[in-house]
PDB file of C-alpha atoms in Angstrom:
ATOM      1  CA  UNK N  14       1.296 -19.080 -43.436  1.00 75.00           C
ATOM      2  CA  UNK N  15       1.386 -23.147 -44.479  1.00 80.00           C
ATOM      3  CA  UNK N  16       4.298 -24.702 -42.971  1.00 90.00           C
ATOM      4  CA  UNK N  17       5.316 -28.305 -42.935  1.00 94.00           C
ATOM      5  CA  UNK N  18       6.019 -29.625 -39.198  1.00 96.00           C
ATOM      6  CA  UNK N  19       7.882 -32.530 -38.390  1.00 97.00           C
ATOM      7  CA  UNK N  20       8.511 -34.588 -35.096  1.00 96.00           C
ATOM      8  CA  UNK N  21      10.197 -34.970 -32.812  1.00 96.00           C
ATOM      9  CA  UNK N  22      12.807 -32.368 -33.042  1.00 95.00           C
ATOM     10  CA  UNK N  23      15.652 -34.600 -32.067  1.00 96.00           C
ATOM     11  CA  UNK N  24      16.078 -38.421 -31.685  1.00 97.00           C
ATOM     12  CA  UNK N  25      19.090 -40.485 -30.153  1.00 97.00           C
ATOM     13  CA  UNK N  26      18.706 -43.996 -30.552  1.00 97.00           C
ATOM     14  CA  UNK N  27      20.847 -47.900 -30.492  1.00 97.00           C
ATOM     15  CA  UNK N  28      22.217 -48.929 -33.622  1.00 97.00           C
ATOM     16  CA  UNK N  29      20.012 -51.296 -34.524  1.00 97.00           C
ATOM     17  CA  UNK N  30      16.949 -49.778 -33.420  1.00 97.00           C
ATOM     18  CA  UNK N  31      14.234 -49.196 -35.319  1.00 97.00           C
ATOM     19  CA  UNK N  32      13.185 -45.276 -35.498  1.00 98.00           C
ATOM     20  CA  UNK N  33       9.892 -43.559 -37.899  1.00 97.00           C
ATOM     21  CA  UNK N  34      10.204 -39.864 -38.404  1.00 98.00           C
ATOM     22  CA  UNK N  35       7.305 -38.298 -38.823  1.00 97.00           C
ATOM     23  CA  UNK N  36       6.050 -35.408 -40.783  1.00 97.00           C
ATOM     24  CA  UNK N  37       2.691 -33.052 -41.469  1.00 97.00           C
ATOM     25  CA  UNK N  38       2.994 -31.930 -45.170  1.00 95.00           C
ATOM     26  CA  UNK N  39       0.904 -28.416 -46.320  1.00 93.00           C
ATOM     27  CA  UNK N  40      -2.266 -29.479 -46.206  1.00 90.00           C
ATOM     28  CA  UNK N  41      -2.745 -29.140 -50.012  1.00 87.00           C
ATOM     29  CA  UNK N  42       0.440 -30.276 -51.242  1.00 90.00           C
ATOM     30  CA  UNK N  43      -0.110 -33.857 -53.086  1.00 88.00           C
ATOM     31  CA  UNK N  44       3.975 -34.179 -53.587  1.00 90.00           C
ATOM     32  CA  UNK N  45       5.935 -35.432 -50.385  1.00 93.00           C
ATOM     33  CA  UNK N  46       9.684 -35.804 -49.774  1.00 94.00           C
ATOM     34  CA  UNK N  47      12.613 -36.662 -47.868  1.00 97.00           C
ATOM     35  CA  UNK N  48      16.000 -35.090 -47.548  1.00 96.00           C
ATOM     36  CA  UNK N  49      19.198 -35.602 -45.102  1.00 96.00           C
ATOM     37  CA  UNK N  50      21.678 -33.545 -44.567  1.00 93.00           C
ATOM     38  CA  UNK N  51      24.907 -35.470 -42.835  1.00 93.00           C
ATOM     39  CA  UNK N  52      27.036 -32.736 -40.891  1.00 89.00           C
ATOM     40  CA  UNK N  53      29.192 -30.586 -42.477  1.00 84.00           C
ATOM     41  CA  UNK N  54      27.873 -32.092 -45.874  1.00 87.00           C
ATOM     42  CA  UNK N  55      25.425 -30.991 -48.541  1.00 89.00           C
ATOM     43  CA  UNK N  56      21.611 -31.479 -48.546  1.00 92.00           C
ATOM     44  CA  UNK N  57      20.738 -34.847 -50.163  1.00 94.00           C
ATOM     45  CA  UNK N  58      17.454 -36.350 -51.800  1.00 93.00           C
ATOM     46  CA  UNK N  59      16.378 -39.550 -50.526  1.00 96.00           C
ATOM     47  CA  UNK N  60      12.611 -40.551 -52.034  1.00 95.00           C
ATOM     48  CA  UNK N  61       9.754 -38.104 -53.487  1.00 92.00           C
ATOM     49  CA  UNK N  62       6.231 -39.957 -52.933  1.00 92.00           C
ATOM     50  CA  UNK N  63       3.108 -39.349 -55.012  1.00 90.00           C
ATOM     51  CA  UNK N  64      -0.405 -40.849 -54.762  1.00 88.00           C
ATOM     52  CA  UNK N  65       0.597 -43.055 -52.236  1.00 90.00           C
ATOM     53  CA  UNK N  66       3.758 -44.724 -53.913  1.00 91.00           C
ATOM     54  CA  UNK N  67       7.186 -44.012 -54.531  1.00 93.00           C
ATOM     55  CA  UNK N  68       7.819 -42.193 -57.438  1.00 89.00           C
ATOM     56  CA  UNK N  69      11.689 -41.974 -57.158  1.00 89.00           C
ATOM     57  CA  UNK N  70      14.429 -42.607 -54.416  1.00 92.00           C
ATOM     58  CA  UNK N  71      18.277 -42.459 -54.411  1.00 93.00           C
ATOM     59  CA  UNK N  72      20.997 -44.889 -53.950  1.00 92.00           C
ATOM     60  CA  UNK N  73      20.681 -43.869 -49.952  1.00 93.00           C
ATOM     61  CA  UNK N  74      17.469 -45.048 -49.893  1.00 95.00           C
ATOM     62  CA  UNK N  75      17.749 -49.022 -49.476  1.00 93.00           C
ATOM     63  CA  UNK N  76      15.685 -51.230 -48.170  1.00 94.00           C
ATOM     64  CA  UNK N  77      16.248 -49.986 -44.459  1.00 95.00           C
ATOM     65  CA  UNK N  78      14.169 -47.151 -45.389  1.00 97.00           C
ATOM     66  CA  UNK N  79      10.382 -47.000 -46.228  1.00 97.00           C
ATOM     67  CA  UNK N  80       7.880 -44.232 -45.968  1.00 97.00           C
ATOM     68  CA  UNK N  81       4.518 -44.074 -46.054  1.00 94.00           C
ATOM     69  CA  UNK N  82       1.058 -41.965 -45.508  1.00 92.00           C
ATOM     70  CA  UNK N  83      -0.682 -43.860 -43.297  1.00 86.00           C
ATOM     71  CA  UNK N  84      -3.404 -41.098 -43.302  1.00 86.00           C
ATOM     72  CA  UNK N  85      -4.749 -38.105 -44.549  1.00 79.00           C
ATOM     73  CA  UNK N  86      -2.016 -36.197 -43.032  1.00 87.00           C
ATOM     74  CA  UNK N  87       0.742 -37.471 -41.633  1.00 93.00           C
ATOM     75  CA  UNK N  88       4.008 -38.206 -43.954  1.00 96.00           C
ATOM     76  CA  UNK N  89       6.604 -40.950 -42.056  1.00 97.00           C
ATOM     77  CA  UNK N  90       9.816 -42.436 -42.886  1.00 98.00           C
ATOM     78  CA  UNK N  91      10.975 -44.986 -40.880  1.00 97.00           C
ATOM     79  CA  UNK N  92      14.183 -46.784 -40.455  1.00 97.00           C
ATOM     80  CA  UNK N  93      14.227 -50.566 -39.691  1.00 96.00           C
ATOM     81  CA  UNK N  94      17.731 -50.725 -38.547  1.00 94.00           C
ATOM     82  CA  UNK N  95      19.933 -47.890 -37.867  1.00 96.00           C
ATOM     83  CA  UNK N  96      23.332 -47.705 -38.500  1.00 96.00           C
ATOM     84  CA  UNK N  97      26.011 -45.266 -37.185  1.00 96.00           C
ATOM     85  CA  UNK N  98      26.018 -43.206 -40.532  1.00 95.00           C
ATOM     86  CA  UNK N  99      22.479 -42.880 -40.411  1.00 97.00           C
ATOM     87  CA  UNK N 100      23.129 -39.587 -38.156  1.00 97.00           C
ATOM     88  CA  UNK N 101      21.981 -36.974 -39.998  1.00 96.00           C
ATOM     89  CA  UNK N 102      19.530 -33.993 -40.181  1.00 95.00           C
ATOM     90  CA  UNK N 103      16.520 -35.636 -41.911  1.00 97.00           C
ATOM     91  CA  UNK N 104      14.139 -33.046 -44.196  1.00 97.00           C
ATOM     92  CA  UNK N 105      10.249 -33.310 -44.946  1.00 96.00           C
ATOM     93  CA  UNK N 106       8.893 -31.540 -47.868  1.00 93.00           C
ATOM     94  CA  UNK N 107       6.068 -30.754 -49.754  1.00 92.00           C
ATOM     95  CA  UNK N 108       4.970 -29.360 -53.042  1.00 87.00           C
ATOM     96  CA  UNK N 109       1.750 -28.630 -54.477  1.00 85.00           C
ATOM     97  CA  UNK N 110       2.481 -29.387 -58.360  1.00 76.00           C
ATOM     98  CA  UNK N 111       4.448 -31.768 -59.816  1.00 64.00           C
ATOM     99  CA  UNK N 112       7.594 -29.441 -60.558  1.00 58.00           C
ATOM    100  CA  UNK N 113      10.466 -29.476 -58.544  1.00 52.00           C
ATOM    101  CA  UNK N 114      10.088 -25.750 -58.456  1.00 62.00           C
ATOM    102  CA  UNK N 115       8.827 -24.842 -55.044  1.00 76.00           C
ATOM    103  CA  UNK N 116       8.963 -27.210 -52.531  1.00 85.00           C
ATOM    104  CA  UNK N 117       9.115 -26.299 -48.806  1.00 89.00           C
ATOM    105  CA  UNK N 118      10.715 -28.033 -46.008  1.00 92.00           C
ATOM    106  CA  UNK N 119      10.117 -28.933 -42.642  1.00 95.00           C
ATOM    107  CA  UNK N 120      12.450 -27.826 -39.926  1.00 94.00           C
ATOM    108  CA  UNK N 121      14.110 -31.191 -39.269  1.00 96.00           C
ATOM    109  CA  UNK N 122      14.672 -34.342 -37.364  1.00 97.00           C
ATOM    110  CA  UNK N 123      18.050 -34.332 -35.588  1.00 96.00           C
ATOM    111  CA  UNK N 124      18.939 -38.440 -35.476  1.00 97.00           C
ATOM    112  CA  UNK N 125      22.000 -39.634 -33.486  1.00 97.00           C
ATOM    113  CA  UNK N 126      22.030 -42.758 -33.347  1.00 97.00           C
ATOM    114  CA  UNK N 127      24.930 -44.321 -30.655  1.00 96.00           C
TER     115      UNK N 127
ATOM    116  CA  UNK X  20      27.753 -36.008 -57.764  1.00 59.00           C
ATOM    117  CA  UNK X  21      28.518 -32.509 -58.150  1.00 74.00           C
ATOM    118  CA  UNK X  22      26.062 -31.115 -60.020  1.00 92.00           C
ATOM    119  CA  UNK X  23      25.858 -27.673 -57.929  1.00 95.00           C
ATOM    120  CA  UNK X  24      28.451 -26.627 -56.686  1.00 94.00           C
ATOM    121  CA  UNK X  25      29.245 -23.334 -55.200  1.00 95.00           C
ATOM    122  CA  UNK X  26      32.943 -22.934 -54.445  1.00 92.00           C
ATOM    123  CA  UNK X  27      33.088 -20.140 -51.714  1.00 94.00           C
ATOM    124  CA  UNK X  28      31.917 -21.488 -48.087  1.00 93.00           C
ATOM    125  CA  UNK X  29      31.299 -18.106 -46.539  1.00 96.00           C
ATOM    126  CA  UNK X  30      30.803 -14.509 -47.454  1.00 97.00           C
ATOM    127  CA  UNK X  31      31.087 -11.149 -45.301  1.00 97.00           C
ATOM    128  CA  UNK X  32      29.348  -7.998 -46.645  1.00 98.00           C
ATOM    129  CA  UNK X  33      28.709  -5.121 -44.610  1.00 98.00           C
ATOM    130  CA  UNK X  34      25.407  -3.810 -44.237  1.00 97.00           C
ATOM    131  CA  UNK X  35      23.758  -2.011 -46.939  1.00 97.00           C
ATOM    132  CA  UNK X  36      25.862  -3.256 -49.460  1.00 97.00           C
ATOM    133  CA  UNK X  37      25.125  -5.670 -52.387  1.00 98.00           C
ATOM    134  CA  UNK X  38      25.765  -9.728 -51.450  1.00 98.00           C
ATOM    135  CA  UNK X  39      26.394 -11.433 -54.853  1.00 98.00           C
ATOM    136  CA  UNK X  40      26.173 -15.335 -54.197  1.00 98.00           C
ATOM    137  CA  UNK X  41      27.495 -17.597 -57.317  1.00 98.00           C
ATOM    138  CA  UNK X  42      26.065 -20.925 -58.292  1.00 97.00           C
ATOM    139  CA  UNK X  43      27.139 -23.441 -60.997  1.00 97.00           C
ATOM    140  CA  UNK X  44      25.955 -26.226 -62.499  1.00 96.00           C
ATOM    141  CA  UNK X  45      26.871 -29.175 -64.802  1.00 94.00           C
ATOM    142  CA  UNK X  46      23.943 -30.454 -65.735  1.00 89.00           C
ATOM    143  CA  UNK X  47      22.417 -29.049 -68.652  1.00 89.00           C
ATOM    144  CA  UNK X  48      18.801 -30.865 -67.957  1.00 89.00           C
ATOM    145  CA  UNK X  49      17.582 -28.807 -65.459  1.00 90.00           C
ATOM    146  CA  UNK X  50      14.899 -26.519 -66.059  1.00 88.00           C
ATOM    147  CA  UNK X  51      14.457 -24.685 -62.726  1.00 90.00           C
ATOM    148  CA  UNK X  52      17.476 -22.911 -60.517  1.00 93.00           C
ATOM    149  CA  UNK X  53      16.311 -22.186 -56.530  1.00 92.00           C
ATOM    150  CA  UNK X  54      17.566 -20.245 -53.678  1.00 95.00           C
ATOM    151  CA  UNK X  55      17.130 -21.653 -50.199  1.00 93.00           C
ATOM    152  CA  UNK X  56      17.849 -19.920 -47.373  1.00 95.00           C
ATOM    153  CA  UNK X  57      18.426 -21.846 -43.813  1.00 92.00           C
ATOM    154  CA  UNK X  58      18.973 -20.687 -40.469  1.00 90.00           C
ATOM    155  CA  UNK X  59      20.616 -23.217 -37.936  1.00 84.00           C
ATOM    156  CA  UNK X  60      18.452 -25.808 -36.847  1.00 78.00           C
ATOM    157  CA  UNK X  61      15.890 -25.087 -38.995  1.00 85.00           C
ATOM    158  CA  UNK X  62      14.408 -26.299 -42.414  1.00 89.00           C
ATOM    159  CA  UNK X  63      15.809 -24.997 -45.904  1.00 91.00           C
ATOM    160  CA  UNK X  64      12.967 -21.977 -46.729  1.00 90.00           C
ATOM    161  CA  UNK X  65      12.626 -21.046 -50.225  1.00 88.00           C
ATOM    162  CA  UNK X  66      14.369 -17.830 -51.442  1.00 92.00           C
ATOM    163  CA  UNK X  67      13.574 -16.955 -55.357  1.00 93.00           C
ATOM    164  CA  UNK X  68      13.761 -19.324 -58.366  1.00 91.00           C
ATOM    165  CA  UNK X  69      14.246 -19.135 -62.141  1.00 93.00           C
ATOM    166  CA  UNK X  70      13.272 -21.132 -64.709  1.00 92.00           C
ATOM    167  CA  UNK X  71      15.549 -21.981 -67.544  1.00 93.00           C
ATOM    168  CA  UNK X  72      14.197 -20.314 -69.818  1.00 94.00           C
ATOM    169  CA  UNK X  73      14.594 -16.721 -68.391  1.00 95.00           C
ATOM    170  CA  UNK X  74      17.779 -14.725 -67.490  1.00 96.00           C
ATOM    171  CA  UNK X  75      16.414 -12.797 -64.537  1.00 97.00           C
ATOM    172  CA  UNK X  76      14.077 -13.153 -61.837  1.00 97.00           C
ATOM    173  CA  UNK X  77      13.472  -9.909 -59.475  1.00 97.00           C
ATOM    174  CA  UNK X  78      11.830 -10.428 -55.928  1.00 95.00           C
ATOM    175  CA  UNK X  79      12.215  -7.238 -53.568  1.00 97.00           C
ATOM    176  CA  UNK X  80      15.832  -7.215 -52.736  1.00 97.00           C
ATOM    177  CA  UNK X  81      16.730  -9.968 -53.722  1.00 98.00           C
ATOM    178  CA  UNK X  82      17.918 -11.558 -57.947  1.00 98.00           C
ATOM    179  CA  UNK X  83      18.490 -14.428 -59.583  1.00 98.00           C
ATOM    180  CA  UNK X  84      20.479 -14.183 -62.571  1.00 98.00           C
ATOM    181  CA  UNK X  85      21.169 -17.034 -64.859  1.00 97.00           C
ATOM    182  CA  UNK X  86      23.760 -17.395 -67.475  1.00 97.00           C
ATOM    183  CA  UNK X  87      22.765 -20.893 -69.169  1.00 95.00           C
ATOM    184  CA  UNK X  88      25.697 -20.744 -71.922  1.00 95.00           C
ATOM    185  CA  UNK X  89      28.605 -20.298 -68.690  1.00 96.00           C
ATOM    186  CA  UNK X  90      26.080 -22.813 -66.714  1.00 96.00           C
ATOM    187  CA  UNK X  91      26.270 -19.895 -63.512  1.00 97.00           C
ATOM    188  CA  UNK X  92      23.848 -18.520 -61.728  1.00 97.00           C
ATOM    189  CA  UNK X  93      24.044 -15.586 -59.277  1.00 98.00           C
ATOM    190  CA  UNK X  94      21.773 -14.604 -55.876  1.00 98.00           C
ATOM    191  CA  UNK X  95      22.021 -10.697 -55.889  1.00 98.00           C
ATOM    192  CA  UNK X  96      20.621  -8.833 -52.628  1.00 98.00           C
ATOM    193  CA  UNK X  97      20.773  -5.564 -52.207  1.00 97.00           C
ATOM    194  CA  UNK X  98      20.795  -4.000 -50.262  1.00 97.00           C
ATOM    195  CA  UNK X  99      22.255  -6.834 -47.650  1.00 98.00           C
ATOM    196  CA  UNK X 100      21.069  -6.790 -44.118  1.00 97.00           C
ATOM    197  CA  UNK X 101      21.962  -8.272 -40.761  1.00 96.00           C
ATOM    198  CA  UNK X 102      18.748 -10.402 -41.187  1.00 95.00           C
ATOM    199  CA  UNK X 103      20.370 -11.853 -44.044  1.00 96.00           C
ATOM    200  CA  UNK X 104      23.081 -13.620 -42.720  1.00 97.00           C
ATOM    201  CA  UNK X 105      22.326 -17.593 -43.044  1.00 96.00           C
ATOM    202  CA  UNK X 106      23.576 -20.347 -45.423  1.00 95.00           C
ATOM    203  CA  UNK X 107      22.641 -19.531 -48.467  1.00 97.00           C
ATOM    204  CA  UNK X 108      21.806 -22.746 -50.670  1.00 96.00           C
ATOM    205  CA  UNK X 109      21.656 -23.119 -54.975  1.00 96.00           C
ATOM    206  CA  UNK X 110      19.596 -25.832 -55.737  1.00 93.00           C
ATOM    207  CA  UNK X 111      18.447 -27.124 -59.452  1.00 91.00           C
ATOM    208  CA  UNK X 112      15.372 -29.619 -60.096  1.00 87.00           C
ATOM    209  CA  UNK X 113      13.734 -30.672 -63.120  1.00 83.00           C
ATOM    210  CA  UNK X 114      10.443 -30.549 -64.398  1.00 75.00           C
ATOM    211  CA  UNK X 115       7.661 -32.715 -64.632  1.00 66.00           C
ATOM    212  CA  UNK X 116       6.743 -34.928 -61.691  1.00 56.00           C
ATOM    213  CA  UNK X 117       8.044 -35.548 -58.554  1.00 58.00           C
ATOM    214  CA  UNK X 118      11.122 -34.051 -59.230  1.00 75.00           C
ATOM    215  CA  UNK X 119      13.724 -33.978 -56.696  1.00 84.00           C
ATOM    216  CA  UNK X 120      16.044 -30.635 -55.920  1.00 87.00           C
ATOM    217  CA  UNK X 121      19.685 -31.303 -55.927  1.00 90.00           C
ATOM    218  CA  UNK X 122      21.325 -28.805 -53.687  1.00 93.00           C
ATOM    219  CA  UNK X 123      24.546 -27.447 -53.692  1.00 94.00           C
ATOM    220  CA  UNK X 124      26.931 -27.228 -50.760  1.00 92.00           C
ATOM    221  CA  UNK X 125      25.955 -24.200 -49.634  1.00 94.00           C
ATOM    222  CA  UNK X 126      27.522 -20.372 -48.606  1.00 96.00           C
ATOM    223  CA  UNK X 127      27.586 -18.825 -45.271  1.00 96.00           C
ATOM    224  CA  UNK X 128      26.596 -14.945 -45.703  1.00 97.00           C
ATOM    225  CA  UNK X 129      27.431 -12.451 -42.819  1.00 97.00           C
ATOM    226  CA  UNK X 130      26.376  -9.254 -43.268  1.00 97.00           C
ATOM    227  CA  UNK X 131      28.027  -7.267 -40.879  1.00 97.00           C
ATOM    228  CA  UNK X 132      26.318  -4.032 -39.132  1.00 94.00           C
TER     229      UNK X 132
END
């Protein structure tokens, strides 16, 4: 079965540091995304990207955060300067139609950043 | 932003029984309601969903139901089994492009053998 992949598994990093999470979408999926989940705290939407550009992103989302597709397959986000609260489960996902209905999800980046 | 919420954390069942999971919402825009399912260290993986325009969705053991008029929805599986036991996440999203799924805050099933 299609599964989104992401690497690596787990990052520590400085505050400060720049880190790029990367991703694999489904390899038919034209809908990318990225989620976080803090600890302890709910899942939360941070940018959807379509046809190469951002189609929507959340307050979270500022401009320490970009993402891009810099080919036919790989889906990154990357983070120019990490903070403390940046810690956080961070969530690829894909989706083949433009619906929210169905979208699956990578098994995660674990970011620490110290 | 509380959109979803679902106000019990955790849930025990014992095995073979029914699991009835309860979801509400505020937001009267959304047109589809989702199930994840996510095991520790791992991605959400989608359950069931129904679209707002339905009252029931059946999927093996598990159902959705949706009351739009009390804004509630409800993740029936029956019956439960060890297997089962995860965090069980609503979610809602909207149609039409690029539409991103606000989750609720999750509930920890256990079934217990």
């Amino acid at each position: 079965e299609p599964e989104v992949t992401q690497t690596p598994s787990h990052q520590v990093t400085q505050m400060g540091q720049e880190v790029i999470l990367r991703c694999v979408p489904i390899s038919n999926h034209l809908y990318f995304y990225w989620y976080r989940q803090i600890l302890g705290q709910k899942v939360e939407f941070l940018v959807s990207f379509y046809n190469n550009e951002i189609s929507e992103k959340s307050e979270i989302f500022d401009d320490q955060f970009s993402v891009e597709r810099p080919d036919g397959s790989n889906f990154t986000l990357k983070i120019r300067s990490t903070k403390l609260e940046d810690s956080a489960m961070y969530f690829c996902a894909s989706s083949e139609n433009a619906g929210g209905e169905t979208q699956y999800f990578g098994p995660g980046t674990r970011l620490l950043v110290l | 932003d509380q959109q979803v919420k679902q106000n019990s954390p955790s849930l025990s069942v014992q095995e073979g029984r029914i699991s009835i999971l309860n979801c509400d919402y505020t937001n009267s825009m959304f047109d589809y309601f989702l199930w994840y399912k996510k095991y520790p260290a791992e991605g959400p993986t989608f359950l069931i969903s129904i679209s707002s325009i339905k009252d029931k969705n059946e999927d093996g053991r598990f159902t959705v139901f949706l009351n739009k008029s009390a804004k509630h929805l409800s993740l029936h599986i029956v019956p439960s089994q060890p297997g089962d036991s995860a965090v069980y996440f609503c979610a809602a999203s909207r149609a039409g492009g690029y539409q991103k799924v606000t989750f609720g805050t999750g509930t920890k099933l256990q079934v217990i053998p």
